[in-house]
Short mmCIF file of C-alpha atoms in Angstrom, two decimals:
data_model
loop_
_atom_site.label_atom_id
_atom_site.label_comp_id
_atom_site.label_asym_id
_atom_site.label_seq_id
_atom_site.Cartn_x
_atom_site.Cartn_y
_atom_site.Cartn_z
CA VAL A 300 5.08 26.92 -29.75
CA ASP A 301 1.62 26.70 -28.19
CA ASP A 302 -0.24 28.25 -25.28
CA GLN A 303 1.51 26.03 -22.71
CA THR A 304 4.20 28.64 -22.11
CA ALA A 305 4.50 28.23 -18.34
CA GLN A 306 6.20 24.84 -18.62
CA HIS A 307 9.14 26.44 -20.42
CA LEU A 308 9.75 28.75 -17.46
CA ARG A 309 10.54 25.72 -15.27
CA TRP A 310 13.61 23.48 -15.18
CA THR A 311 11.68 20.38 -16.24
CA ALA A 312 12.44 17.65 -18.75
CA GLY A 313 12.13 18.99 -22.30
CA SER A 314 11.56 22.62 -21.34
CA ALA A 315 13.26 25.49 -23.14
CA LEU A 316 14.93 26.58 -19.90
CA SER A 317 16.47 23.11 -19.48
CA HIS A 318 17.86 23.25 -23.02
CA LEU A 319 19.53 26.60 -22.20
CA THR A 320 21.21 25.08 -19.15
CA SER A 321 24.56 23.40 -19.84
CA GLY A 322 27.05 21.71 -17.57
CA GLY A 323 24.64 21.25 -14.64
CA ASP A 324 22.82 18.22 -13.24
CA LEU A 325 19.25 19.35 -12.75
CA ARG A 326 18.35 16.21 -10.82
CA ASP A 327 21.16 16.83 -8.34
CA VAL A 328 20.04 20.43 -7.84
CA ARG A 329 16.46 19.35 -7.17
CA THR A 330 17.56 16.61 -4.78
CA ARG A 331 19.73 19.02 -2.75
CA ALA A 332 16.85 21.51 -2.58
CA GLN A 333 14.39 18.86 -1.45
CA ARG A 334 16.74 17.54 1.22
CA ALA A 335 17.38 21.04 2.51
CA ALA A 336 13.65 21.73 2.70
CA ARG A 337 13.01 18.43 4.59
CA ALA A 338 15.86 19.17 6.98
CA ALA A 339 14.50 22.65 7.65
CA VAL A 340 11.15 21.23 8.76
CA PHE A 341 12.76 18.44 10.82
CA ASP A 342 15.24 20.79 12.54
CA ALA A 343 12.75 23.48 13.49
CA PRO A 344 9.30 21.92 13.83
CA ASP A 345 6.36 24.07 14.70
CA PRO A 346 5.59 23.43 18.42
CA ALA A 347 1.85 22.96 17.84
CA MET A 348 2.50 20.53 14.99
CA GLN A 349 5.05 18.59 17.08
CA GLU A 350 2.53 18.27 19.91
CA ALA A 351 -0.13 17.05 17.44
CA ALA A 352 2.31 14.54 15.94
CA GLU A 353 3.09 13.08 19.37
CA ARG A 354 -0.60 12.78 20.20
CA ALA A 355 -1.30 11.18 16.81
CA GLY A 356 1.47 8.66 17.47
CA GLU A 357 -0.12 7.69 20.78
CA LEU A 358 -3.55 7.29 19.21
CA ALA A 359 -2.18 5.23 16.31
CA GLN A 360 -0.40 2.85 18.67
CA LEU A 361 -3.47 2.47 20.91
CA ALA A 362 -5.54 1.62 17.82
CA GLY A 363 -3.07 -1.09 16.80
CA SER A 364 -1.97 0.80 13.71
CA ALA A 365 1.79 0.97 14.29
CA THR A 366 4.40 1.70 16.94
CA ILE A 367 5.66 5.21 16.24
CA SER A 368 8.85 5.76 18.18
CA ALA A 369 9.71 9.25 16.92
CA PRO A 370 6.57 11.07 15.77
CA ARG A 371 7.15 14.47 14.20
CA PRO A 372 6.00 16.66 11.30
CA GLY A 373 8.01 16.52 8.11
CA LEU A 374 7.99 17.37 4.45
CA GLU A 375 6.60 14.60 2.30
CA PRO A 376 8.93 13.26 -0.40
CA PRO A 377 7.92 14.67 -3.79
CA GLY A 378 6.01 12.53 -6.25
CA VAL A 379 5.49 12.78 -9.97
CA GLY A 380 3.39 15.86 -10.68
CA ARG A 381 2.78 16.48 -6.97
CA VAL A 382 3.94 19.30 -4.71
CA PRO A 383 5.35 17.97 -1.39
CA GLY A 384 3.22 18.67 1.65
CA LEU A 385 3.63 18.42 5.41
CA VAL A 386 2.94 14.91 6.67
CA LEU A 387 3.25 12.91 9.89
CA HIS A 388 6.58 11.06 10.14
CA ASP A 389 8.13 8.37 12.31
CA GLY A 390 11.72 9.54 12.28
CA GLN A 391 12.70 9.75 8.62
CA ILE A 392 9.78 7.64 7.37
CA PRO A 393 6.50 9.29 6.28
CA MET A 394 3.41 7.61 7.76
CA THR A 395 1.98 7.61 4.25
CA GLN A 396 4.43 4.78 3.54
CA LEU A 397 2.62 2.45 5.98
CA GLY A 398 0.36 -0.28 4.69
CA ARG A 399 -3.24 0.49 3.85
CA GLY A 400 -4.61 -1.05 7.02
CA SER A 401 -2.15 0.74 9.29
CA GLN A 402 -2.93 4.06 7.63
CA ARG A 403 -6.64 3.44 7.98
CA LEU A 404 -6.44 2.55 11.67
CA ALA A 405 -4.33 5.62 12.43
CA THR A 406 -6.77 7.79 10.51
CA ILE A 407 -9.82 6.35 12.30
CA ALA A 408 -8.13 6.82 15.66
CA MET A 409 -7.39 10.48 14.96
CA GLN A 410 -10.76 11.23 13.41
CA THR A 411 -12.78 9.67 16.24
CA HIS A 412 -10.64 11.55 18.77
CA ALA A 413 -11.30 14.79 16.93
CA VAL A 414 -15.10 14.32 17.12
CA ASP A 415 -16.74 15.83 20.17
CA ALA A 416 -18.80 13.74 22.58
CA SER A 417 -22.08 14.45 20.83
CA GLY A 418 -20.75 13.91 17.32
CA GLY A 419 -21.39 10.91 15.09
CA VAL A 420 -18.85 8.62 13.44
CA LEU A 421 -19.62 7.17 10.00
CA ILE A 422 -17.32 4.46 8.62
CA ASP A 423 -17.82 2.91 5.20
CA GLU A 424 -16.58 -0.69 4.77
CA VAL A 425 -15.02 -0.84 8.22
CA GLU A 426 -13.05 -4.00 7.38
CA VAL A 427 -11.09 -2.60 4.41
CA GLY A 428 -7.35 -3.32 4.66
CA LEU A 429 -7.51 -4.72 8.20
CA ASP A 430 -6.24 -8.05 9.50
CA PRO A 431 -8.87 -9.98 11.50
CA HIS A 432 -7.28 -9.29 14.90
CA ARG A 433 -6.96 -5.58 14.15
CA LEU A 434 -10.54 -5.45 12.90
CA LEU A 435 -11.84 -7.09 16.08
CA SER A 436 -9.86 -4.65 18.21
CA LEU A 437 -11.26 -1.70 16.26
CA LEU A 438 -14.83 -2.97 16.61
CA SER A 439 -14.35 -3.35 20.36
CA SER A 440 -13.07 0.21 20.76
CA LEU A 441 -15.84 1.67 18.61
CA ARG A 442 -18.49 -0.18 20.56
CA ALA A 443 -16.98 1.01 23.85
CA ARG A 444 -17.08 4.57 22.52
CA SER A 445 -20.74 4.24 21.58
CA LYS A 446 -21.77 2.61 24.87
CA SER A 447 -19.98 5.30 26.84
CA GLY A 448 -22.30 7.89 25.33
CA GLU A 449 -19.68 9.59 23.15
CA GLY A 450 -21.95 9.94 20.15
CA GLN A 451 -23.30 7.43 17.69
CA VAL A 452 -21.21 5.09 15.55
CA ILE A 453 -22.62 3.84 12.23
CA MET A 454 -20.63 1.64 9.89
CA THR A 455 -21.28 -0.50 6.83
CA THR A 456 -19.67 -3.84 6.10
CA HIS A 457 -19.48 -6.72 3.68
CA SER A 458 -17.40 -8.81 6.08
CA PRO A 459 -18.80 -11.96 7.76
CA LEU A 460 -16.23 -11.41 10.53
CA VAL A 461 -17.89 -8.11 11.45
CA ILE A 462 -21.32 -9.79 11.56
CA GLU A 463 -19.92 -12.45 13.88
CA ALA A 464 -18.25 -9.91 16.16
CA VAL A 465 -21.05 -7.43 16.85
CA GLU A 466 -24.16 -7.94 18.94
CA VAL A 467 -27.31 -8.83 17.05
CA ASP A 468 -29.01 -5.71 18.39
CA ASP A 469 -26.48 -3.68 16.41
CA LEU A 470 -27.34 -5.15 13.02
CA HIS A 471 -29.53 -3.69 10.30
CA ILE A 472 -29.99 -4.89 6.74
CA VAL A 473 -29.93 -2.08 4.16
CA ARG A 474 -31.29 -2.69 0.67
CA LYS A 475 -31.72 -0.56 -2.41
CA THR A 476 -34.18 -1.74 -5.01
CA SER A 477 -33.87 -1.28 -8.76
CA ASP A 478 -36.26 1.68 -8.59
CA GLY A 479 -34.06 3.44 -6.02
CA VAL A 480 -36.07 2.75 -2.86
CA VAL A 481 -33.88 2.19 0.22
CA THR A 482 -35.16 0.06 3.09
CA VAL A 483 -33.62 -0.65 6.49
CA THR A 484 -34.59 -3.82 8.37
CA ARG A 485 -33.47 -4.22 11.95
CA VAL A 486 -32.38 -7.71 12.96
CA PRO A 487 -34.68 -8.75 15.85
CA HIS A 488 -33.26 -9.62 19.24
CA GLU A 489 -35.39 -12.75 19.49
CA LEU A 490 -37.48 -14.98 17.23
CA GLU A 491 -40.93 -16.00 18.44
CA GLY A 492 -40.92 -19.60 19.61
CA ALA A 493 -37.13 -19.85 19.70
CA ARG A 494 -34.86 -20.07 22.72
CA ARG A 495 -33.22 -16.99 24.18
CA GLY A 496 -30.14 -15.95 22.23
CA TYR A 497 -31.22 -17.91 19.15
CA VAL A 498 -31.01 -14.97 16.73
CA GLN A 499 -27.53 -14.09 17.96
CA GLY A 500 -26.47 -17.68 17.39
CA VAL A 501 -27.80 -17.73 13.83
CA ALA A 502 -26.09 -14.43 12.97
CA ARG A 503 -22.77 -15.83 14.15
CA ALA A 504 -23.31 -19.23 12.54
CA LEU A 505 -24.44 -17.83 9.16
CA PRO A 506 -22.85 -14.37 8.83
CA ALA A 507 -22.48 -14.68 5.05
CA ALA A 508 -26.23 -15.15 4.72
CA LEU A 509 -26.85 -11.64 6.06
CA LEU A 510 -24.72 -10.28 3.21
CA ALA A 511 -26.59 -12.11 0.44
CA LYS A 512 -29.77 -11.46 -1.54
CA ARG A 513 -31.10 -14.97 -2.00
CA ILE A 514 -30.33 -17.85 0.35
CA VAL A 515 -30.55 -21.61 -0.08
CA VAL A 516 -30.65 -23.15 3.39
CA CYS A 517 -29.38 -26.72 3.13
CA GLU A 518 -30.31 -29.15 5.86
CA GLY A 519 -26.93 -30.91 5.75
CA LYS A 520 -23.32 -30.36 4.76
CA THR A 521 -23.62 -32.76 1.83
CA GLU A 522 -26.15 -30.50 0.10
CA VAL A 523 -24.05 -27.38 0.79
CA GLY A 524 -21.02 -28.97 -0.85
CA LEU A 525 -23.09 -30.46 -3.67
CA LEU A 526 -24.66 -27.12 -4.63
CA ARG A 527 -21.40 -25.21 -4.32
CA GLY A 528 -19.82 -27.80 -6.56
CA LEU A 529 -22.61 -27.52 -9.14
CA ALA A 530 -22.72 -23.71 -9.18
CA PRO A 531 -19.67 -23.13 -11.43
CA ALA A 532 -21.17 -25.47 -14.05
CA TRP A 533 -24.53 -23.69 -13.79
CA ASP A 534 -22.84 -20.30 -14.20
CA VAL A 535 -21.46 -21.35 -17.58
CA ASP A 536 -24.97 -21.56 -19.05
CA GLU A 537 -26.52 -18.61 -17.20
CA GLU A 538 -26.43 -14.98 -18.29
CA THR A 539 -25.51 -13.71 -14.83
CA PRO A 540 -23.27 -15.71 -12.43
CA LEU A 541 -24.32 -16.47 -8.89
CA ALA A 542 -21.74 -14.07 -7.50
CA LEU A 543 -23.61 -11.18 -9.13
CA MET A 544 -27.02 -12.64 -8.30
CA GLY A 545 -26.09 -12.52 -4.62
CA THR A 546 -27.17 -16.12 -4.04
CA CYS A 547 -25.48 -18.16 -1.32
CA PHE A 548 -25.73 -21.67 0.12
CA VAL A 549 -25.66 -22.02 3.90
CA LEU A 550 -25.91 -24.84 6.42
CA GLY A 551 -29.26 -25.15 8.10
CA GLY A 552 -28.08 -27.30 10.97
CA GLY A 553 -30.27 -30.40 10.60
CA ALA A 554 -33.43 -30.20 12.67
CA ASP A 555 -32.98 -26.45 13.08
CA SER A 556 -33.12 -25.77 9.33
CA PRO A 557 -36.77 -24.64 9.12
CA ARG A 558 -36.38 -22.17 11.97
CA ARG A 559 -33.20 -20.70 10.47
CA ALA A 560 -34.86 -20.41 7.08
CA ARG A 561 -37.87 -18.65 8.62
CA LEU A 562 -35.68 -16.13 10.46
CA LEU A 563 -33.84 -15.23 7.26
CA CYS A 564 -37.14 -14.90 5.43
CA ASP A 565 -38.48 -12.61 8.17
CA LEU A 566 -35.45 -10.38 7.52
CA GLY A 567 -36.59 -9.87 3.94
CA PHE A 568 -34.41 -12.39 2.12
CA GLU A 569 -35.66 -14.73 -0.59
CA VAL A 570 -35.14 -18.15 1.01
CA LEU A 571 -35.36 -21.73 -0.20
CA LEU A 572 -35.06 -24.65 2.23
CA LEU A 573 -33.65 -27.89 0.77
CA ALA A 574 -34.15 -30.83 3.11
CA ASP A 575 -34.33 -34.59 3.35
CA ASP A 576 -37.65 -36.36 3.84
CA ASP A 577 -36.13 -39.00 6.08
CA LEU A 578 -38.63 -41.05 8.09
CA ASP A 579 -35.89 -41.85 10.59
CA ARG A 580 -35.83 -38.22 11.72
CA GLY A 581 -35.96 -38.08 15.51
CA ASN A 582 -39.10 -35.95 15.78
CA LEU A 583 -40.65 -35.85 12.34
CA ALA A 584 -43.91 -34.26 13.49
CA ALA A 585 -42.12 -31.34 15.16
CA TRP A 586 -39.89 -30.84 12.11
CA ASN A 587 -42.87 -30.86 9.77
CA ALA A 588 -44.62 -28.27 11.95
CA LEU A 589 -41.58 -25.97 11.79
CA ALA A 590 -41.34 -26.49 8.03
CA ALA A 591 -45.02 -25.55 7.66
CA GLU A 592 -44.45 -22.36 9.69
CA ALA A 593 -41.49 -21.49 7.49
CA ALA A 594 -43.56 -22.04 4.36
CA ASP A 595 -46.34 -19.83 5.75
CA ALA A 596 -43.73 -17.11 6.37
CA GLY A 597 -42.68 -17.23 2.71
CA VAL A 598 -39.90 -19.82 2.61
CA ALA A 599 -39.87 -22.05 -0.48
CA VAL A 600 -39.60 -25.54 1.03
CA LEU A 601 -38.14 -28.22 -1.24
CA ARG A 602 -37.69 -31.82 -0.08
CA TRP A 603 -36.43 -35.02 -1.60
CA PRO A 604 -39.14 -37.66 -2.27
CA GLN A 605 -40.92 -39.17 0.69
CA GLY A 606 -38.72 -41.17 3.02
CA GLN A 607 -35.52 -40.32 1.16
CA ALA A 608 -32.36 -38.33 1.71
CA VAL A 609 -29.80 -36.96 -0.73
CA GLU A 610 -27.82 -40.22 -0.54
CA ASP A 611 -30.88 -42.16 -1.74
CA GLN A 612 -31.20 -39.83 -4.71
CA LEU A 613 -27.53 -40.05 -5.64
CA PHE A 614 -27.19 -43.82 -5.52
CA GLY A 615 -30.68 -44.34 -6.90
CA GLY A 616 -30.42 -41.76 -9.66
CA LEU A 617 -26.94 -42.24 -11.09
CA PRO A 618 -26.16 -44.93 -13.69
CA LEU A 619 -23.98 -47.92 -12.84
CA ALA A 620 -20.74 -46.10 -13.78
CA GLY A 621 -21.73 -43.18 -11.58
CA VAL A 622 -22.45 -45.45 -8.62
CA ASP A 623 -19.04 -47.08 -9.10
CA ASP A 624 -17.48 -43.61 -9.04
CA LEU A 625 -19.25 -42.80 -5.75
CA ILE A 626 -17.91 -46.03 -4.27
CA GLU A 627 -14.40 -45.17 -5.48
CA LEU A 628 -14.76 -41.68 -4.06
CA ARG A 629 -15.60 -43.11 -0.66
CA ILE A 630 -12.68 -45.54 -0.81
CA GLU A 631 -10.20 -42.81 -1.78
CA SER A 632 -11.37 -40.63 1.13
CA SER A 633 -10.66 -43.40 3.66
CA ASP A 634 -7.54 -43.27 5.83
CA ASP A 635 -6.84 -46.84 4.73
CA PRO A 636 -8.29 -47.51 1.25
CA ASP A 637 -8.07 -51.30 1.63
CA ASN A 638 -9.98 -51.25 4.89
CA GLY A 639 -12.35 -48.68 3.40
CA ALA A 640 -13.19 -50.97 0.50
CA GLN A 641 -13.70 -53.90 2.84
CA SER A 642 -15.92 -51.81 5.09
CA ILE A 643 -18.15 -50.98 2.13
CA ARG A 644 -18.43 -54.64 1.15
CA ASP A 645 -19.27 -55.60 4.74
CA LEU A 646 -22.00 -52.95 5.01
CA VAL A 647 -23.57 -53.88 1.67
CA ALA A 648 -23.38 -57.61 2.42
CA ASP A 649 -25.09 -57.06 5.75
CA ARG A 650 -27.97 -55.24 4.08
CA LEU A 651 -28.21 -57.80 1.24
CA ASP A 652 -27.97 -60.67 3.72
CA CYS A 653 -25.10 -62.30 1.87
CA ASP A 654 -21.45 -63.14 2.48
CA ALA A 655 -19.06 -60.21 2.08
CA ALA A 656 -16.62 -62.60 0.40
CA ASP A 657 -19.04 -62.74 -2.53
CA LEU A 658 -18.56 -59.02 -3.14
CA ASP A 659 -15.17 -58.98 -4.79
CA GLY A 660 -13.83 -55.61 -5.88
CA PRO A 661 -15.62 -52.25 -5.93
CA SER A 662 -17.77 -52.88 -9.03
CA VAL A 663 -21.53 -53.08 -8.67
CA ALA A 664 -21.74 -55.15 -11.87
CA ASP A 665 -19.46 -57.76 -10.29
CA TRP A 666 -21.58 -57.76 -7.15
CA GLN A 667 -24.70 -58.35 -9.22
CA ALA A 668 -23.08 -61.25 -11.06
CA ALA A 669 -21.83 -62.82 -7.83
CA THR A 670 -25.03 -62.47 -5.78
CA GLY A 671 -27.84 -62.24 -8.32
CA ALA A 672 -29.04 -59.11 -6.53
CA GLN A 673 -30.92 -56.44 -8.43
CA PHE A 674 -29.16 -53.15 -9.19
CA GLU A 675 -31.81 -51.25 -7.21
CA ASP A 676 -31.24 -53.49 -4.16
CA ILE A 677 -27.51 -52.84 -4.21
CA THR A 678 -27.85 -49.08 -4.65
CA SER A 679 -30.40 -48.99 -1.83
CA ALA A 680 -27.95 -50.86 0.40
CA LEU A 681 -25.21 -48.41 -0.56
CA ALA A 682 -27.45 -45.42 0.21
CA ASP A 683 -28.31 -46.88 3.63
CA ALA A 684 -24.63 -47.45 4.36
CA ALA A 685 -23.73 -43.93 3.21
CA LYS A 686 -26.32 -42.43 5.54
CA ALA A 687 -25.43 -44.63 8.50
CA LYS A 688 -21.69 -44.02 8.23
CA SER A 689 -21.81 -40.39 7.03
CA TRP A 690 -19.78 -41.04 3.89
CA PHE A 691 -20.42 -37.63 2.36
CA LYS A 692 -21.33 -35.56 5.43
CA ASN A 693 -18.95 -32.68 4.85
CA GLU A 694 -18.63 -29.93 2.28
CA THR A 695 -15.46 -31.31 0.69
CA MET A 696 -17.12 -34.64 -0.03
CA GLY A 697 -20.24 -32.84 -1.23
CA ARG A 698 -18.18 -30.96 -3.81
CA ALA A 699 -16.54 -34.22 -4.92
CA VAL A 700 -20.00 -35.79 -5.28
CA ALA A 701 -20.98 -32.84 -7.49
CA ALA A 702 -18.06 -33.64 -9.80
CA VAL A 703 -19.31 -37.24 -10.11
CA LEU A 704 -22.84 -36.07 -10.80
CA LEU A 705 -21.71 -33.62 -13.50
CA LYS A 706 -19.64 -36.36 -15.12
CA HIS A 707 -22.68 -38.63 -15.50
CA LEU A 708 -25.49 -36.07 -15.68
CA GLU A 709 -26.35 -36.78 -19.33
CA SER A 710 -27.08 -40.41 -18.39
CA VAL A 711 -29.52 -39.45 -15.62
CA PRO A 712 -33.17 -39.31 -16.77
CA SER A 713 -34.31 -35.70 -16.96
CA ASP A 714 -37.56 -36.54 -15.15
CA SER A 715 -35.82 -38.23 -12.21
CA PRO A 716 -36.34 -36.66 -8.76
CA LEU A 717 -32.60 -35.97 -8.56
CA VAL A 718 -32.60 -33.87 -11.72
CA THR A 719 -35.97 -32.18 -11.23
CA THR A 720 -35.21 -31.18 -7.64
CA LEU A 721 -31.82 -29.73 -8.52
CA HIS A 722 -33.44 -27.92 -11.45
CA GLN A 723 -35.89 -26.26 -9.03
CA VAL A 724 -32.98 -25.17 -6.85
CA ARG A 725 -31.23 -23.77 -9.90
CA GLN A 726 -34.33 -21.81 -10.96
CA PHE A 727 -34.49 -20.26 -7.49
CA CYS A 728 -30.79 -19.33 -7.61
CA TYR A 729 -31.11 -17.50 -10.93
CA PRO A 730 -34.25 -15.31 -10.81
CA PRO A 731 -35.29 -13.70 -14.09
CA ALA A 732 -34.83 -10.10 -12.92
CA ASP A 733 -31.40 -8.63 -13.60
CA PRO A 734 -29.40 -7.52 -10.56
CA VAL A 735 -28.58 -3.87 -10.04
CA ASN A 736 -24.78 -3.58 -10.25
CA GLY A 737 -23.21 -1.86 -7.29
CA GLN A 738 -26.37 -2.04 -5.18
CA ASP A 739 -25.49 -5.05 -3.04
CA ASP A 740 -27.33 -5.51 0.23
CA VAL A 741 -25.20 -4.27 3.10
CA ALA A 742 -25.40 -5.39 6.70
CA VAL A 743 -24.93 -2.32 8.86
CA PRO A 744 -23.58 -2.77 12.38
CA ASP A 745 -24.92 0.05 14.54
CA PRO A 746 -23.35 -0.12 18.03
CA ASP A 747 -25.61 2.66 19.28
CA ALA A 748 -28.85 0.86 18.43
CA GLY A 749 -31.09 -0.45 21.16
#
């Protein structure tokens, strides 16, 4: 006996009253009572509640939440430790039984309808629980509401899809520093010196970048895949993984890389640009000028050694076994491995000015023995062929190249440009300051802005 006396005045499991009751099925009694109560609400609904239910059903269907064929008020089925309440139903089914996204859409539809024309709508994490097509439909309706003058709509997001869908004029970057200071940076409509619509294009091409803290802009897809493939191995030895650091790797788009990097830097992000130093670049002087402007704006510009691209560093930096693995990787990625192997031999033979028949098999050591060529001459020929034929010019191949590099990394001299450059990238990715948990940067679409 304790002070919890009220529980023994109820017919509940283990109560004194239940022990005094014999010959009855308490569960059956409760079930009959609950069914009678539900039927009473269904059979005689309050007219005002029925009208509201029908309107809510219309709004939910218009929002893409669900098709409600028989909207009506009803008594919610009881839950453990919970008193049943009145809830919107579709026939016999409570709307609370819908999926999370459907519930959320129906709720947003009703709440926005309930707000008067001058009221504001605030939505946190607008994408939560929503399929892409439903999310896009919701964004369209919210923007139409805002543009029609029916109050302001402000929402936060961590979804790249939302960044892609809204107009650039609607976007703001919200940050909270470790000392609690909150800043809001509006994404500019245009970037000085860039073509009209450039900023909108970057936002839609690199939406994930606007949700990061630190950004590595890679000139090509090979570098994006390479760094994303190296990151898990780096995380093993670092105190804080990249996911918590808020560091991301994005595609710079070749010649446009410096301008993209500068725009992201102007928005307050820490940005590093990793690029080739290829003398075959179409307009090297113009690219260098853009890179200098980006550096002046605060971008950390990192380039491979003069006249070289990432392929030169890979073939020139890896040991013989690593080069053989790169060749094998290229052969395995070919639609026809036999023709792929022959194509490699033909390209190398052309650059070495020898007969392709002398290059038997995929082994560089065999090629050296057959031709007398130096290892450096063969790797240079391979690098030229890789660049000319785009062997690794996609993210998937870049990740595979990272696996080869990690396999042979201990055999690569620590002072080689390949290792030192990647080490600089790694240092940028993992700054010494600890991140503030739960204070991620948030891109805020604001359809009423501008």
